Amino acid sequence: MTRMLPRLLAIDIDGTLTTPQHDISDRTAAAVGEAIAAGIQVVLATGRRYRDSLWAAERLGVTLPLITTAGALIKDPTHHTTQFRAAFADGVLEGVLGLIDAAGHEAIVYTDSFSDGFDFHCRGFEIGSEGLRSYLASNRSLARLTPTLHQQPPADSFAAFCMGPEPAMLELEAAISASFGEATSVHVMRSPRYRGSLCEIAPAGVTKWSGIQQLAAAFGISAADIWAVGDDVNDLPMLRNAGLGIAMGNADRRVQDAADRVTAANDADGLAVLIEELLGVPQPEGQRTAGSGG
């Protein structure tokens, strides 16, 4: 791999930055620190909520705005100010939630309410799939109970998701795309921490890549000078559009096929392997980045 340094390195969190145990290894933290010291702008781009991403930024010393909820919310981790919040066109979210309700699913709806001490709205706590109930049990203190959510979502809602078995979520994705395809950005991916798959819904054009473009523009950085690293389908836009897209060795096959390069898996410090090679740090035999993707 050429050692020409990117100006911006965009990193997914779950399955990329983190280990299978959902922590950040010392080797990976050190490698990211070396990238920052080398003058590379490091940006975290995640499907996680903002609050649930702060620990990673603090662990790494990343101070640039966090691209969270797959690009729908960008906030400064130092002062918690909002840099960007996506917005649905009038009536779109209401229509999507009506479709979700008719299909027998439950939606979680995000609002930019970090300063108010909660992150999302739901209709109840013992609702939906087994995975969703586990999610709500783990995040109950960060929920606002809104029984009329599917009829009257909050005005500042910027994204939503459902959770359930993959076939049901794929069917829901197809239904939303058929009815609201031009007004929404929707995808299905495996849940990193709960049983089942996620159907994530955002306003049209909102992806991790759209968030990266906003931050890159502020630094005068072109797409050609951006490297992006990820492992799941919500990373595809940034891997396809960045100057170099790198998939983790544990990535979904579709992601590996779309990537320019494939590094080691997250249980083998694949992100650290990539950065160490980029910076010319000697690596143990057998831990070099793989070649081109499919």
C-alpha positions as MATLAB code, in Angstrom:
seq = 'MTRMLPRLLAIDIDGTLTTPQHDISDRTAAAVGEAIAAGIQVVLATGRRYRDSLWAAERLGVTLPLITTAGALIKDPTHHTTQFRAAFADGVLEGVLGLIDAAGHEAIVYTDSFSDGFDFHCRGFEIGSEGLRSYLASNRSLARLTPTLHQQPPADSFAAFCMGPEPAMLELEAAISASFGEATSVHVMRSPRYRGSLCEIAPAGVTKWSGIQQLAAAFGISAADIWAVGDDVNDLPMLRNAGLGIAMGNADRRVQDAADRVTAANDADGLAVLIEELLGVPQPEGQRTAGSGG';
ca = [
       0.000    0.000    0.000;
       1.247    3.483   -0.826;
       2.149    5.555    2.210;
       0.788    8.828    0.868;
      -1.093   10.165    3.898;
      -4.791   10.998    3.645;
      -5.820   14.381    4.978;
      -8.919   12.928    6.638;
      -9.501    9.443    8.027;
     -13.166    8.533    8.672;
     -13.645    5.597   11.036;
     -16.771    3.608   11.853;
     -17.108    2.554   15.516;
     -18.863   -0.822   15.913;
     -17.004   -3.662   14.229;
     -14.247   -1.324   13.033;
     -12.835    0.743   15.864;
     -14.110   -1.624   18.535;
     -13.322   -5.253   19.265;
     -16.001   -7.970   19.338;
     -16.237   -7.161   23.067;
     -17.237   -3.556   22.162;
     -14.132   -1.895   23.577;
     -11.086   -0.233   21.978;
      -7.791   -2.047   22.257;
      -4.692   -0.238   23.481;
      -2.997   -0.911   20.145;
      -5.838    0.642   18.179;
      -6.041    3.667   20.495;
      -2.296    4.209   20.156;
      -2.454    3.913   16.357;
      -5.264    6.473   16.088;
      -3.256    8.789   18.344;
      -0.279    8.442   16.008;
      -2.461    9.301   13.014;
      -3.652   12.468   14.758;
      -0.072   13.362   15.692;
       0.895   12.928   12.026;
      -1.574   15.684   11.091;
      -4.397   13.486    9.807;
      -7.891   14.730   10.662;
      -9.619   11.775   12.348;
     -13.416   11.695   12.224;
     -15.701    9.117   13.829;
     -18.696    8.261   11.630;
     -21.131    5.907   13.332;
     -24.681    4.636   13.405;
     -24.648    5.051   17.187;
     -26.434    7.810   19.047;
     -24.332   10.863   19.929;
     -24.344   10.105   23.655;
     -23.295    6.530   22.937;
     -20.321    7.729   20.865;
     -18.745   10.162   23.299;
     -16.751    7.549   25.182;
     -14.937    6.558   21.972;
     -14.012   10.159   21.173;
     -12.743   10.663   24.714;
     -10.753    7.419   24.641;
      -9.022    8.461   21.419;
      -8.687   12.190   22.012;
     -10.819   12.948   18.948;
     -12.149   16.504   19.148;
     -13.678   16.926   15.687;
     -17.494   16.844   15.474;
     -18.956   13.350   15.717;
     -20.975   12.084   12.766;
     -23.647   10.039   14.521;
     -26.895    8.225   13.719;
     -25.438    7.384   10.277;
     -25.000   11.054    9.353;
     -28.308   12.401   10.663;
     -26.784   14.244   13.640;
     -23.370   15.928   13.885;
     -22.326   17.393   17.223;
     -19.191   18.903   18.744;
     -18.030   16.536   21.521;
     -16.357   19.352   23.442;
     -19.323   21.687   23.864;
     -22.166   19.395   22.688;
     -23.312   21.975   20.159;
     -25.156   20.747   17.089;
     -23.396   21.235   13.759;
     -26.075   19.513   11.667;
     -29.418   17.856   12.268;
     -31.328   16.191    9.446;
     -35.001   16.984    8.878;
     -37.736   15.041    7.120;
     -39.895   16.796    4.548;
     -43.365   17.667    5.776;
     -45.521   14.608    6.331;
     -42.847   12.058    5.422;
     -42.047   10.755    8.894;
     -45.748   10.602    9.768;
     -46.340    8.526    6.641;
     -43.415    6.213    7.359;
     -44.530    5.686   10.960;
     -48.060    4.924    9.763;
     -46.665    2.275    7.430;
     -44.551    0.809   10.255;
     -47.589    0.704   12.527;
     -49.716   -0.997    9.858;
     -46.986   -3.630    9.422;
     -47.121   -4.427   13.135;
     -43.712   -3.011   14.058;
     -42.548   -0.448   16.601;
     -40.390    2.552   15.792;
     -37.792    4.363   17.858;
     -37.595    8.030   16.878;
     -34.522   10.167   17.559;
     -34.564   13.804   18.635;
     -31.676   16.189   19.343;
     -32.352   16.156   23.080;
     -28.940   15.354   24.581;
     -29.018   18.482   26.748;
     -32.454   17.453   28.066;
     -31.104   14.107   29.252;
     -32.764   11.763   26.753;
     -32.147   10.656   23.173;
     -35.238    9.062   21.668;
     -39.001    8.503   21.832;
     -40.892    5.214   21.984;
     -44.514    4.119   22.560;
     -43.703    1.781   25.437;
     -40.981   -0.311   27.019;
     -42.381   -3.829   26.584;
     -42.959   -3.519   22.849;
     -41.729   -4.957   19.583;
     -39.219   -7.728   19.007;
     -37.021   -9.423   21.584;
     -34.062   -7.355   20.414;
     -35.987   -4.104   20.707;
     -37.167   -4.956   24.206;
     -33.557   -5.631   25.199;
     -32.529   -2.305   23.683;
     -35.220   -0.464   25.617;
     -34.340   -2.250   28.854;
     -30.708   -1.154   28.464;
     -31.573    2.425   27.484;
     -34.756    3.083   29.450;
     -33.330    6.183   31.178;
     -32.623    7.753   27.781;
     -36.148    7.262   26.415;
     -39.142    9.598   26.409;
     -42.415    7.668   26.520;
     -44.719    9.050   23.807;
     -47.845    6.890   23.303;
     -48.961    8.935   20.268;
     -45.532    8.727   18.615;
     -46.681    7.004   15.422;
     -49.381    9.625   14.872;
     -47.568   12.739   16.112;
     -43.779   12.454   16.063;
     -41.843   15.369   17.629;
     -41.165   18.248   15.277;
     -37.386   17.921   15.705;
     -37.239   14.203   14.831;
     -34.277   13.510   12.553;
     -34.150    9.690   12.198;
     -35.877    6.485   13.253;
     -35.343    2.754   13.331;
     -37.137   -0.565   13.797;
     -35.639   -3.814   15.024;
     -36.654   -7.378   14.245;
     -35.808  -10.526   12.298;
     -33.914   -9.792    9.096;
     -36.652  -11.018    6.689;
     -39.240   -8.752    8.351;
     -36.869   -5.771    8.271;
     -36.035   -6.331    4.606;
     -39.751   -6.465    3.829;
     -40.235   -3.216    5.751;
     -37.318   -1.588    3.899;
     -38.900   -2.526    0.573;
     -42.276   -1.119    1.637;
     -40.779    2.182    2.811;
     -38.683    2.499   -0.334;
     -41.717    1.808   -2.532;
     -43.813    4.481   -0.825;
     -41.243    7.071    0.290;
     -38.097    6.197   -1.655;
     -37.446    9.719   -2.934;
     -37.916   11.245    0.513;
     -36.007    8.779    2.699;
     -32.670    7.046    3.057;
     -33.297    3.520    4.375;
     -31.179    0.407    4.866;
     -31.171   -2.848    6.834;
     -28.139   -4.048    8.761;
     -27.375   -6.455   11.569;
     -27.628   -5.062   15.077;
     -24.109   -4.869   16.581;
     -25.289   -5.528   20.125;
     -28.869   -6.825   20.125;
     -30.640   -9.805   18.576;
     -32.078   -9.091   15.163;
     -31.578   -6.585   12.373;
     -32.119   -2.842   12.194;
     -34.156   -1.002    9.597;
     -32.756    2.524    9.820;
     -34.647    5.458    8.318;
     -33.318    8.973    7.670;
     -34.252   11.847    5.367;
     -33.238   11.484    1.727;
     -29.542   11.933    1.018;
     -28.465   11.543    4.636;
     -25.609    9.062    5.076;
     -22.287    8.900    6.852;
     -20.735   10.160    3.614;
     -22.947   13.252    3.514;
     -21.760   14.051    7.046;
     -18.119   13.487    6.128;
     -18.503   15.825    3.158;
     -19.715   18.606    5.440;
     -16.699   18.317    7.737;
     -14.257   17.883    4.862;
     -15.568   21.021    3.194;
     -14.788   23.039    6.337;
     -11.136   21.945    6.019;
     -10.986   22.303    2.243;
     -10.416   18.560    1.859;
     -11.455   16.817   -1.346;
     -12.895   13.302   -1.570;
      -9.626   12.097   -3.079;
      -7.817   12.963    0.167;
     -10.219   11.000    2.388;
      -9.830    7.416    3.557;
     -12.837    5.678    5.105;
     -12.898    2.445    7.103;
     -16.012    0.396    7.918;
     -17.644   -3.004    8.150;
     -21.391   -2.849    7.423;
     -23.868   -1.656    4.811;
     -24.330    1.805    6.343;
     -20.614    2.324    5.577;
     -21.029    1.650    1.853;
     -21.604    5.283    0.765;
     -18.413    6.491    2.461;
     -16.322    3.540    1.245;
     -17.526    3.995   -2.330;
     -17.015    7.762   -2.434;
     -13.827    8.283   -0.433;
     -10.469    8.386   -2.176;
      -9.769    5.021   -0.577;
     -12.415    2.803    1.006;
     -11.153    0.114    3.387;
     -13.243   -2.777    4.687;
     -12.483   -4.676    7.853;
     -11.703   -8.380    7.594;
     -14.894   -9.050    9.578;
     -16.982   -6.866    7.263;
     -20.167   -7.900    5.518;
     -19.238   -9.514    2.184;
     -21.003   -6.739    0.280;
     -18.787   -4.211    2.033;
     -15.600   -6.121    1.279;
     -16.615   -6.428   -2.371;
     -17.202   -2.654   -2.604;
     -13.972   -1.663   -0.851;
     -10.647   -0.753   -2.455;
      -8.756   -2.561    0.295;
      -9.454   -5.069    3.057;
      -7.553   -4.966    6.331;
      -7.487   -7.479    9.180;
     -10.577   -8.201   11.280;
     -11.468   -6.198   14.381;
     -10.441   -9.075   16.637;
      -6.943   -8.757   15.140;
      -6.663   -4.950   15.474;
      -7.356   -4.439   11.774;
      -7.687   -0.672   12.104;
      -4.349   -0.464   13.923;
      -2.760   -2.670   11.236;
      -3.986   -0.255    8.576;
      -2.770    2.889   10.361;
       0.584    1.368   11.263;
       1.159    0.442    7.639;
       0.046    3.894    6.558;
       2.560    5.528    8.902;
       5.344    3.050    8.203;
       5.314    1.417   11.626;
       6.886   -2.096   11.494;
       4.224   -4.794   11.896;
       4.349   -8.429   12.975;
       4.540  -10.912   10.110;
       1.118  -11.862    8.752;
      -0.641   -8.652    9.780;
      -0.368   -6.630    6.622;
      -3.364   -5.097    4.895;
      -4.887   -7.262    2.188;
      -5.136   -6.222   -1.435;
      -7.965   -4.881   -3.546;
     -11.599   -5.644   -2.800;
     -13.822   -7.481   -5.228;
];
